[in-house]
Amino acid sequence: MALKVVIIGGGSSYTPEIIEGLLDRYESFPVNEIALVDIEQGKEKLGIIEKLAKRMIAKANKPIALTAGFNRREALKGATFVTSQIRIGGLKAREKDERIPLSHGVLGQETNGAGGVFKALRTIPVLLEIAEDMANICPEAWLINFTNPAGMVTEALLKHGQHKRVVGVCNIPFNMRTGVAEVLGCSVEEVEIEFIGLNHFVFGRRVTVNGEDRTEKVLEKLQDPNNQYSPANIVSEGWSKAFLSAFHMLPNPYHSYYFKGEDMLSKSLKDYKENGTRAEVVQEVEKELFKKYENEALDVKPEELEQRGGAYYSDAACSIMTSIFNNTNDIQTVNTLNNGTISDLPDDAVIEVNALIGSQGPRPLSIGKLPLSVKGIIQLMKNFEELVIEAAVTGNKQLVYQALVINPLVREEQLAETLLNELMEAHKDELPQFY
Ligand code: G6P
């Protein structure tokens, strides 16, 4: 049986992780064709990744054909799964998303605040084109999206896209589970966390280990600043006893920007002055990674990839593909349509939640009402996301302005106007819907 995986953004530095994930799962997910797709500007990187991926496949001694090219429509022919890991405008665009807000003294972050808004505006139209191609060329295939901002992109696809077989993934829930396993001294497979909320705004409501409730223990352990589960791009300082015991949930590392805003902002501004934006740091990391990848003796994913905040994304994507393919119905955390799972959010909202993953896609496990303590802010964040999505598909600047004003990381009307104008101008070439 043909099993083809198409990787859109195949020249990404993260691709060796997905190749490793596919090779590790070969027995239960016997992929026989992998197509890497990228854009012409990424030619050099794509070539390096193609060779490394081939060496990895040869080392694993698996009968997998791998191709690399720029013709997306051609690559989509016969696809069973498609993954998306693209960055419109590359790291240079991310640099602007981070630098412009920071230069006005507010957080510059690629998926949060003003930077996240503009990343979504650039990305959503391109993903909608990919969905259109999939609807025409491989209507049965599943799109596993981890292009950021993953929650908003997935919602835009499910609301406005022509192809509905879409699942969004993020590495944060996985990081939280591994972090909890570490602090409890058990294996990650034994840990379940009930996740509630939105991408990069998710909380862990209940932790169980082999079915036994360990929430109290984890909350107690998290009071120690050494027990954190942040990805490489966020330096978390941990949470106070007061916060953890009152909210009685596990925050995710991105919550620091909202609930420890002053601290995070001064740290980010200091970092920005000393080392530049995270995008600049990442460009250096990438240079080193690609030097490594070029080495013909390398035939495995190098450990240095873990310096990237997005490590383990592709692993989560591979697990989802494997479960859909085998109709496993095991529990994984995904971004998917709410449809009543959280009664306080619209049915057509995309939420981040645990779901049973089988051949019909994700079936979310019911949550019910949100805890009163976070209901308001989650609804606000969803409202913000809805405005951004609407703006991305209509090209309506007023909606972008509204989104910026209500976003807790911007909030000031004049500041919102300045950021709107500067970011619009800076990203002009990638925002045709507004011009
Ligand atoms: C985290 C987030 C990802 C994001 C990544 C950035 O892990 O969950 O959504 O892509 O960090 O990492 P980077 O190394 O690019 O700063």
PDB file of C-alpha atoms and ligand atoms in Angstrom, residues 14 94 110 148 170-172 200 231 233 254 278 282 308-310 313, ligand 1:
ATOM      1  CA  TYR A  14      13.722  20.909  11.604  1.00  0.00           C
ATOM      2  CA  ARG A  94      10.510  37.216  12.063  1.00  0.00           C
ATOM      3  CA  GLU A 110       7.002  35.582  16.981  1.00  0.00           C
ATOM      4  CA  ASN A 148       2.908  29.006  13.461  1.00  0.00           C
ATOM      5  CA  CYS A 170       2.418  22.133  18.941  1.00  0.00           C
ATOM      6  CA  ASN A 171       5.364  20.967  21.014  1.00  0.00           C
ATOM      7  CA  ILE A 172       4.342  22.790  24.199  1.00  0.00           C
ATOM      8  CA  HIS A 200       0.409  28.887  23.359  1.00  0.00           C
ATOM      9  CA  PRO A 231      11.496  25.380  25.373  1.00  0.00           C
ATOM     10  CA  ASN A 233      13.307  30.181  23.231  1.00  0.00           C
ATOM     11  CA  TYR A 254       4.071  31.445  27.192  1.00  0.00           C
ATOM     12  CA  ARG A 278      15.671  35.799  18.983  1.00  0.00           C
ATOM     13  CA  VAL A 282      18.277  31.570  15.606  1.00  0.00           C
ATOM     14  CA  ARG A 308      15.674  25.323  18.801  1.00  0.00           C
ATOM     15  CA  GLY A 309      12.474  26.029  20.691  1.00  0.00           C
ATOM     16  CA  GLY A 310      10.474  23.964  18.242  1.00  0.00           C
ATOM     17  CA  TYR A 313       7.161  19.365  17.021  1.00  0.00           C
TER      18      TYR A 313
HETATM   19  C1  G6P B   1       8.432  26.988  20.954  1.00  0.00           C
HETATM   20  C2  G6P B   1       7.086  27.094  20.348  1.00  0.00           C
HETATM   21  C3  G6P B   1       7.125  27.042  18.876  1.00  0.00           C
HETATM   22  C4  G6P B   1       8.153  27.952  18.274  1.00  0.00           C
HETATM   23  C5  G6P B   1       9.485  27.750  18.904  1.00  0.00           C
HETATM   24  C6  G6P B   1      10.467  28.810  18.479  1.00  0.00           C
HETATM   25  O1  G6P B   1       8.794  25.715  21.100  1.00  0.00           O
HETATM   26  O2  G6P B   1       6.171  26.158  20.842  1.00  0.00           O
HETATM   27  O3  G6P B   1       5.857  27.361  18.392  1.00  0.00           O
HETATM   28  O4  G6P B   1       8.271  27.701  16.908  1.00  0.00           O
HETATM   29  O5  G6P B   1       9.415  27.736  20.279  1.00  0.00           O
HETATM   30  O6  G6P B   1      11.753  28.379  18.673  1.00  0.00           O
HETATM   31  P1  G6P B   1      13.009  29.146  18.077  1.00  0.00           P
HETATM   32  O7  G6P B   1      14.170  28.285  18.349  1.00  0.00           O
HETATM   33  O8  G6P B   1      12.726  29.340  16.629  1.00  0.00           O
HETATM   34  O9  G6P B   1      13.046  30.453  18.802  1.00  0.00           O
END
